[in-house]
mmCIF file of C-alpha atoms in Angstrom:
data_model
loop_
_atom_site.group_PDB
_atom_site.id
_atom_site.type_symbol
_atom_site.label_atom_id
_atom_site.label_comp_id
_atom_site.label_asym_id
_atom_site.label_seq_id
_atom_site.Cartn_x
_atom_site.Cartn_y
_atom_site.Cartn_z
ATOM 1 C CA UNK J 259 -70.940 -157.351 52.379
ATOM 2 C CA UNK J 260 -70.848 -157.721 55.777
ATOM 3 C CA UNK J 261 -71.214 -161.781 55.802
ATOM 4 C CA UNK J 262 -67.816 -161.483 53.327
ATOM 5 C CA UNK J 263 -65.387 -160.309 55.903
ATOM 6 C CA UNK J 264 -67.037 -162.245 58.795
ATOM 7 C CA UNK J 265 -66.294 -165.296 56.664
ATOM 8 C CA UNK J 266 -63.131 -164.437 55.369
ATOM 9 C CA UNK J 267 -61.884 -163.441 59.175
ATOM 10 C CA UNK J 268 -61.969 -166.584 60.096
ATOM 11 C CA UNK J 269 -59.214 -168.870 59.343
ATOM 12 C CA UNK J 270 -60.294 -171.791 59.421
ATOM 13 C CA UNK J 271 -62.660 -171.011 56.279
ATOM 14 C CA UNK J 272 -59.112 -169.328 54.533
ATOM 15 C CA UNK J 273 -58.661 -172.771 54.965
ATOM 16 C CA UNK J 274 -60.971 -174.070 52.848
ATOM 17 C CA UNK J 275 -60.833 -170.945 50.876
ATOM 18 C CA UNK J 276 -57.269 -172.016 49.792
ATOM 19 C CA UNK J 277 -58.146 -175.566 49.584
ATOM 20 C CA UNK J 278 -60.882 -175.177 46.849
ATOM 21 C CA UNK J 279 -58.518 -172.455 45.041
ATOM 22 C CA UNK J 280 -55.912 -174.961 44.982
ATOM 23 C CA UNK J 281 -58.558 -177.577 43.308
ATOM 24 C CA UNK J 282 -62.039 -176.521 42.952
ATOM 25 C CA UNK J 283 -65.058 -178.893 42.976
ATOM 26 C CA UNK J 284 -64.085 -180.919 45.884
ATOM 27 C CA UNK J 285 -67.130 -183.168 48.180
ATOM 28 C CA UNK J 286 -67.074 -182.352 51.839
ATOM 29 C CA UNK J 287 -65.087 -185.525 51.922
ATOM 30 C CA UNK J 288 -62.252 -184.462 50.288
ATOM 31 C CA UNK J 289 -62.433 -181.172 52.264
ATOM 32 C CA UNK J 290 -62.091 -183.006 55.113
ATOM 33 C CA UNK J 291 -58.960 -185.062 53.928
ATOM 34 C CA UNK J 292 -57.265 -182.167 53.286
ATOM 35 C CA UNK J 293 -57.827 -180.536 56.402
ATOM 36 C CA UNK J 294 -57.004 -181.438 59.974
ATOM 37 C CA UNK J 295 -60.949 -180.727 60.898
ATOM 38 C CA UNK J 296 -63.819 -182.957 61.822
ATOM 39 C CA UNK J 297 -66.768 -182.706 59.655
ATOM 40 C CA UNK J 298 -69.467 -181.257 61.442
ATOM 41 C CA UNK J 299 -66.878 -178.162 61.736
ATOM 42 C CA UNK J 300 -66.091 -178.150 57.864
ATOM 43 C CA UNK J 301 -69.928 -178.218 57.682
ATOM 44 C CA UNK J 302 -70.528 -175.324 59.768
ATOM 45 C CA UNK J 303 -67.822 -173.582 58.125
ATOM 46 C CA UNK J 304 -69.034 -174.578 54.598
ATOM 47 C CA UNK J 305 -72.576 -173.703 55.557
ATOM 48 C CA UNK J 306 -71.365 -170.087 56.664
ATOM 49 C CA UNK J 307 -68.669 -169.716 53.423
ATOM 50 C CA UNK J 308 -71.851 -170.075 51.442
ATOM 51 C CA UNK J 309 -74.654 -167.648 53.348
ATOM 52 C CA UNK J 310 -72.169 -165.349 51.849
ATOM 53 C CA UNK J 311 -71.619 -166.569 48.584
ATOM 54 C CA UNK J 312 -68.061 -167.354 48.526
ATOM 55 C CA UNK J 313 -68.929 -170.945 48.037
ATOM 56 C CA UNK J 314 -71.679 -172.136 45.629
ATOM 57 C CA UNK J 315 -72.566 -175.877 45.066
ATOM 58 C CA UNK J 316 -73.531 -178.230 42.097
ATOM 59 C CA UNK J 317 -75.225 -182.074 42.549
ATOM 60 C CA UNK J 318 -73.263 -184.509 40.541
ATOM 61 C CA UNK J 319 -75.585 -187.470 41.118
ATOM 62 C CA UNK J 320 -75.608 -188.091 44.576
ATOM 63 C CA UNK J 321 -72.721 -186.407 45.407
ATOM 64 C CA UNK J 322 -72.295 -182.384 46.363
ATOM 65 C CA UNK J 323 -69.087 -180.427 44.846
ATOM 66 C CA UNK J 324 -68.030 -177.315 46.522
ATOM 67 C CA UNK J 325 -66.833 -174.542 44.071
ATOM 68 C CA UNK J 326 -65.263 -171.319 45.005
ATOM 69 C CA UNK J 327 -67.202 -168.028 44.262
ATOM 70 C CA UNK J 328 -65.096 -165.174 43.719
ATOM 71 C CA UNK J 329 -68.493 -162.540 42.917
ATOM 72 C CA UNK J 330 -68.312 -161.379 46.371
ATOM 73 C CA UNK J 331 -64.827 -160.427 45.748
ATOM 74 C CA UNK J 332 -64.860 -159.011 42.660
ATOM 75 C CA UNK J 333 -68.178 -157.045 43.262
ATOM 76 C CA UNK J 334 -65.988 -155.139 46.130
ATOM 77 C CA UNK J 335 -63.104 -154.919 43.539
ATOM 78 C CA UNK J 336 -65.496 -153.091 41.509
ATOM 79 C CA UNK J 337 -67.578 -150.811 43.765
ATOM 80 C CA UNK J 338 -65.131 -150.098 46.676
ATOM 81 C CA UNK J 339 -61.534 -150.254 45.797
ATOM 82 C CA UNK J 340 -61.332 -147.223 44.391
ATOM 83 C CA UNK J 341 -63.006 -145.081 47.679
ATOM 84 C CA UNK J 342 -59.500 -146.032 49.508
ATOM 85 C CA UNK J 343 -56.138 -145.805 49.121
ATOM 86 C CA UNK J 344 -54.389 -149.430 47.911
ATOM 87 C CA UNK J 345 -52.343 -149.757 51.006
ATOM 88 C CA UNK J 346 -55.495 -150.332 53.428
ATOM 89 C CA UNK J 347 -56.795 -153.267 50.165
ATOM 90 C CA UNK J 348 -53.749 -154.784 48.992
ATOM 91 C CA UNK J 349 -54.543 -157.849 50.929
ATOM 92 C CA UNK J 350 -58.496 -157.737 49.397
ATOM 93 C CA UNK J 351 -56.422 -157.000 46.439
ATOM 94 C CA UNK J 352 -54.266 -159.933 46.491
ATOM 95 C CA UNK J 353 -57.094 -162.145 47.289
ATOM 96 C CA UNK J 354 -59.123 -161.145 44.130
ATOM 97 C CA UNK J 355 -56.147 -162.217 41.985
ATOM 98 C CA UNK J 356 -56.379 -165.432 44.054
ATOM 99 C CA UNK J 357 -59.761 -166.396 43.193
ATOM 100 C CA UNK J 358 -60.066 -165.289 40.086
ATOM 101 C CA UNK J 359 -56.372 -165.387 38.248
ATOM 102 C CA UNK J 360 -55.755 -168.734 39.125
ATOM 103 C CA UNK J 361 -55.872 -171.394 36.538
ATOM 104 C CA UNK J 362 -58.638 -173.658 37.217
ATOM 105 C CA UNK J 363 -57.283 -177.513 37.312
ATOM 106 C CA UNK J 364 -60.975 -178.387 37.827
ATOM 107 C CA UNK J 365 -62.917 -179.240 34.426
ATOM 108 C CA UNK J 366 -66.032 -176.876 35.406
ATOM 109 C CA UNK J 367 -66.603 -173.436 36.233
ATOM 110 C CA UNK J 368 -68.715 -172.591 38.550
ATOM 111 C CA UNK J 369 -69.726 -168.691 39.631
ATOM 112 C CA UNK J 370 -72.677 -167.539 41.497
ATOM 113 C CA UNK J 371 -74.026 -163.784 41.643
ATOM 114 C CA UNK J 372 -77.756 -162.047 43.107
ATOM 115 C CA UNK J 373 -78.912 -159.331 40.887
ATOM 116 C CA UNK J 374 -81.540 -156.994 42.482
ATOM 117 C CA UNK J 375 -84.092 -157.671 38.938
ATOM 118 C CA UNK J 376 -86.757 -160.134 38.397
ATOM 119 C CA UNK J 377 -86.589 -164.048 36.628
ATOM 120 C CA UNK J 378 -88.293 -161.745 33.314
ATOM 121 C CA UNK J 379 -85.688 -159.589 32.554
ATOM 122 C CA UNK J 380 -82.994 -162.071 34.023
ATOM 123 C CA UNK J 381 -84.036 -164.199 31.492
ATOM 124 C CA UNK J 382 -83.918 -161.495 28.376
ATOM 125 C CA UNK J 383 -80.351 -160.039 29.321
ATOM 126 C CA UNK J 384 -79.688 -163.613 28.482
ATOM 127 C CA UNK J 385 -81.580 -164.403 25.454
ATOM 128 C CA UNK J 386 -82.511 -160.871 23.655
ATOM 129 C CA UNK J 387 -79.382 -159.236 21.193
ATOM 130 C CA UNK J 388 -80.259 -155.849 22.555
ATOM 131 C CA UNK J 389 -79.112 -157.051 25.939
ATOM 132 C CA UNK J 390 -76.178 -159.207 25.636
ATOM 133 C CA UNK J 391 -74.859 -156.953 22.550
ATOM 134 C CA UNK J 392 -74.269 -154.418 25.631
ATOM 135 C CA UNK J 393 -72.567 -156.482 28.351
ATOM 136 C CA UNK J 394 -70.694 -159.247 26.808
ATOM 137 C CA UNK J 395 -70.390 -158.182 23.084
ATOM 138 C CA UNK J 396 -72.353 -161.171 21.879
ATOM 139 C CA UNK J 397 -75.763 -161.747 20.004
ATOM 140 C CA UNK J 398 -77.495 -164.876 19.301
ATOM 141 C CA UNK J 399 -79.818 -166.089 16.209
ATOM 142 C CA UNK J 400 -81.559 -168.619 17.361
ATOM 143 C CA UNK J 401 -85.486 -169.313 17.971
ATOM 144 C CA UNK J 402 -84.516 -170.725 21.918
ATOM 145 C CA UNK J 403 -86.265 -173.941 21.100
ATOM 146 C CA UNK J 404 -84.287 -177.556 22.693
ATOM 147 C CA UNK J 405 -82.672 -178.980 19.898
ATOM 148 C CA UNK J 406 -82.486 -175.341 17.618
ATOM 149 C CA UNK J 407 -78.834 -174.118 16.005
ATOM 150 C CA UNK J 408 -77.646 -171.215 17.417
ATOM 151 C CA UNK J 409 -75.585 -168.508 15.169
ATOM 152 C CA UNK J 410 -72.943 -166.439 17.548
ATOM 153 C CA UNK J 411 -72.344 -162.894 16.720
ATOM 154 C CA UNK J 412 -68.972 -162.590 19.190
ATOM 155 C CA UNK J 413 -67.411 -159.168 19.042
ATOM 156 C CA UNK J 414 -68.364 -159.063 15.175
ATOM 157 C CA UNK J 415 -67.454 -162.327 13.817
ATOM 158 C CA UNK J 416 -70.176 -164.783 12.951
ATOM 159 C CA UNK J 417 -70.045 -167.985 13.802
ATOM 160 C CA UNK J 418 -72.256 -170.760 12.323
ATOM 161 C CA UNK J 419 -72.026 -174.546 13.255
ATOM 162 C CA UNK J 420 -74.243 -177.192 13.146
ATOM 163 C CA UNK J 421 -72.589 -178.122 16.700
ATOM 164 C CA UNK J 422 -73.784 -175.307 18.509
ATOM 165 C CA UNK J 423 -77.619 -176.052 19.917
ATOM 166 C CA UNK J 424 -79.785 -174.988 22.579
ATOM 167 C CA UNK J 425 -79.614 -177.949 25.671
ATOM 168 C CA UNK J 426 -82.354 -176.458 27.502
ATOM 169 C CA UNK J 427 -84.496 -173.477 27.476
ATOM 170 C CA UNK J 428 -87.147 -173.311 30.320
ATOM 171 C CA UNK J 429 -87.976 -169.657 30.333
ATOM 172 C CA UNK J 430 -87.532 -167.585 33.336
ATOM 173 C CA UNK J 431 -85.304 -170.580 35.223
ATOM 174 C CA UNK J 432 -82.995 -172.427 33.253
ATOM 175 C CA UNK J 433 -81.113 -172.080 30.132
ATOM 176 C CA UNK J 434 -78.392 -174.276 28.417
ATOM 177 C CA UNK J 435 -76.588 -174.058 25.335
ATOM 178 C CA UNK J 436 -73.450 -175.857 23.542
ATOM 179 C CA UNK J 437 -70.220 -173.576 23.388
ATOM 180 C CA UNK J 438 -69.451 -171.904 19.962
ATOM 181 C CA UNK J 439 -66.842 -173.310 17.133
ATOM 182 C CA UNK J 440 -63.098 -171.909 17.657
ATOM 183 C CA UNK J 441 -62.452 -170.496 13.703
ATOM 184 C CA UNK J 442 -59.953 -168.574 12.174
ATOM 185 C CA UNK J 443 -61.877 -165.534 11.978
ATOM 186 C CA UNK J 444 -62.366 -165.894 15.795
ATOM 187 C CA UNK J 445 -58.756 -166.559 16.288
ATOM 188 C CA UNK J 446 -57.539 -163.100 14.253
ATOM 189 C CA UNK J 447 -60.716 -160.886 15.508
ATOM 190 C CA UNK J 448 -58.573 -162.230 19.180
ATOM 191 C CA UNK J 449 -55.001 -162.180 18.124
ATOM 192 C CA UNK J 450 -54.299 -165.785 18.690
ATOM 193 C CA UNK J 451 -51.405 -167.250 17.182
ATOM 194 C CA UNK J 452 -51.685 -170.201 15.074
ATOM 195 C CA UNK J 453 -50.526 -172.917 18.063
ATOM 196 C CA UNK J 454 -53.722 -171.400 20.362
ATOM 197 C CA UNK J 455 -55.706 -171.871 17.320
ATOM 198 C CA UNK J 456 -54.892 -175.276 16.771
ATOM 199 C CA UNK J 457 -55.322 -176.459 20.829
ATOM 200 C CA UNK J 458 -58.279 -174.661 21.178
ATOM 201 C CA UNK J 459 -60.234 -175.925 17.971
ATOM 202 C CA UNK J 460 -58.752 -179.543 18.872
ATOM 203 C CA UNK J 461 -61.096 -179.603 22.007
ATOM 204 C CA UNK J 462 -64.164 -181.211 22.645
ATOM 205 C CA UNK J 463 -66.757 -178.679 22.869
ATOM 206 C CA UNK J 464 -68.395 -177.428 26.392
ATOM 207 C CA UNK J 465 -71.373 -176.028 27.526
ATOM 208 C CA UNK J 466 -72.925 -173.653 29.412
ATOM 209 C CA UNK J 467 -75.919 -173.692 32.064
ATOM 210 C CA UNK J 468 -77.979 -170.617 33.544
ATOM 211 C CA UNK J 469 -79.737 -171.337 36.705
ATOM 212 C CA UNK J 470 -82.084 -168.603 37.680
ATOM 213 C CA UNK J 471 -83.416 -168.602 41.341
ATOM 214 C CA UNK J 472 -85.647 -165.956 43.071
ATOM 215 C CA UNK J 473 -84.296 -165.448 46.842
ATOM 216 C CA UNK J 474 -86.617 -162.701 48.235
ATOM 217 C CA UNK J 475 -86.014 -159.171 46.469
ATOM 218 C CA UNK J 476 -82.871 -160.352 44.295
ATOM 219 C CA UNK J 477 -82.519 -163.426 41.550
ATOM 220 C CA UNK J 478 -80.143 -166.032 42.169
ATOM 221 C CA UNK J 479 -77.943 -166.519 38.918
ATOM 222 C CA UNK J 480 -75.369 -169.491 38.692
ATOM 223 C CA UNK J 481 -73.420 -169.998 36.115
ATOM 224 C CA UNK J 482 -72.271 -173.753 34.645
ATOM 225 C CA UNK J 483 -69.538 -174.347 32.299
ATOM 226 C CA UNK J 484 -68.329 -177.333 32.273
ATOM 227 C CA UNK J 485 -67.787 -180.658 29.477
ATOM 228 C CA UNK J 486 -63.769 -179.364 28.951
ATOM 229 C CA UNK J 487 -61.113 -181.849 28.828
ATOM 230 C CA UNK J 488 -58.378 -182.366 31.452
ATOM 231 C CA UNK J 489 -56.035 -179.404 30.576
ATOM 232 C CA UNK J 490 -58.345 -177.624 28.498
ATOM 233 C CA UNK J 491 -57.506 -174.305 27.377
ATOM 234 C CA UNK J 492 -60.249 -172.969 26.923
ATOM 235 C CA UNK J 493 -61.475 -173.720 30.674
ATOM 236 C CA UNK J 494 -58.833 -171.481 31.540
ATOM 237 C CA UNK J 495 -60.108 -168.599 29.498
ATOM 238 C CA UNK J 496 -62.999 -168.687 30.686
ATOM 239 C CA UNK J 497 -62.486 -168.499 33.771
ATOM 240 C CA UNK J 498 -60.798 -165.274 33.254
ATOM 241 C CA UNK J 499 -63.799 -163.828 31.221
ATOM 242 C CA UNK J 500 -67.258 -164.913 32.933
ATOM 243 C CA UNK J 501 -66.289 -163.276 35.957
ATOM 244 C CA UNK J 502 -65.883 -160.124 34.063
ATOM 245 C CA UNK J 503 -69.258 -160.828 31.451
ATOM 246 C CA UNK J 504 -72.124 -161.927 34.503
ATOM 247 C CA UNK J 505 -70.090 -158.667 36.515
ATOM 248 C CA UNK J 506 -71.219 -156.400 33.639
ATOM 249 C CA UNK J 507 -74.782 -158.173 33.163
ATOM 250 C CA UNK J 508 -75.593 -157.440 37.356
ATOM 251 C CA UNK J 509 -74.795 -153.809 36.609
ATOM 252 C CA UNK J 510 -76.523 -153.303 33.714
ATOM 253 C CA UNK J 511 -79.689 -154.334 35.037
ATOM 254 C CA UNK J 512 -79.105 -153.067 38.480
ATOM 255 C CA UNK J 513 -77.988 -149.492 37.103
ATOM 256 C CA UNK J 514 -78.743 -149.595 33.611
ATOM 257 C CA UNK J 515 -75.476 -149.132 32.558
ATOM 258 C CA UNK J 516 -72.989 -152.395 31.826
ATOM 259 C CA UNK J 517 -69.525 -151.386 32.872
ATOM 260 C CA UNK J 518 -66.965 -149.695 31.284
ATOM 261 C CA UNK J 519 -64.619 -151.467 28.870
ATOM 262 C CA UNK J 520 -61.555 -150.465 31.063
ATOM 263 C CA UNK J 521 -63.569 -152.271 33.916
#
């Protein structure tokens, strides 16, 4: 954790911090715009935001977006807050909610974590019932084949649509999938009212990409989801939960434990 606080004391990169909280997925163009800084210095700065993982990138083409990566954060959240009093971390604290509690006005999520396992069993926490049944509430029936429907078992209720289809599956490195129907059942199992119902089955469906990287002793996992519409609700949601879901996944195959429900 040491590379998080010698970014974050510097406030030039609270700079940029703020400026991709404020609208995520920007090029180092628009960084620059929006900040009275040459660009080799927003470079450097980006480059060092980065090395410690509050800043992950995606290739659009030929362009690179910059996304804010709150896993540093949260993983100190998590495993440290509680060792001090709240006075000495409200500003930590307060930066958490930042990253994380903010609505997204980008249309993708993008979140970036290292978990001390191997590509293997990366790989079957993502794929295998027994696994994702423990950190995320969630099974899949599905043979993992490109092109293959995928059945969603989310926190009991079933969901079955001829929509929902595995986009790629290259074992061990990448994995894609379509995002699951919005039904009734799902919509009582979550206690949302018929209005949320309606806006969130009205959307065009998303997806979601797993990257899997190996960078020395720990795996490189970013996480994708992105296809939403301008406003969408459901990007919003989500940005709330896969924080919490990959958080759980990195502990249960670090500790073998995911973490608690009160988490």
């Amino acid at each position: 954790m040491d590379e998080v606080f010698k970014a974050l004391a510097d406030p030039s990169r609270r700079a940029l911090l703020d400026s991709l909280n404020a609208r995520n997925g920007q090029t180092l163009r628009e960084l620059c715009a929006g900040l009275e800084m040459a660009r080799q210095s927003v470079s450097k700065h980006l480059a060092v935001l980065e090395e410690a993982g509050l800043v992950t990138t995606v290739r659009r083409g030929r362009e690179k977006l910059h996304y804010l990566n709150a896993a540093p954060v949260h993983e100190i959240a998590h495993r440290w807050i509680s060792r001090y009093d709240r006075a000495r971390v409200q500003a930590l604290a307060d930066l958490k909610l930042a990253l994380e509690e903010t609505p997204m006005d980008a249309p993708t999520f993008v979140y970036t974590t290292y978990i001390r396992t191997t590509p293997q069993k990366l790989w079957q926490a993502l794929t295998e019932p027994a696994f994702t049944r423990r950190y995320w509430a969630t099974a899949f029936s599905t043979d993992w084949s490109v092109g293959s429907p995928m059945t969603w078992d989310n926190h009991g209720v079933v969901i079955d649509d001829p929509q929902q289809v595995v986009l790629e599956a290259e074992p061990y490195s990448r994995l894609s999938y379509t995002w699951h129907a919005v039904t009734a059942e799902l919509a009582e199992r979550f206690g949302w009212d018929e209005q949320l119902l309606a806006r969130l089955s009205g959307e065009a469906r998303s997806k979601v990409t797993f990257t899997i990287e190996e960078a020395g002793q720990v795996v490189k996992l970013t996480v994708v989801h992105d296809g939403f519409e301008p406003g969408s609700g459901l990007a919003e949601m989500v940005s709330y939960g896969w924080p919490n879901v990959v958080a759980s996944l990195k502990t249960l195959l670090e500790t073998g434990e995911p973490l608690p429900d009160d988490a």
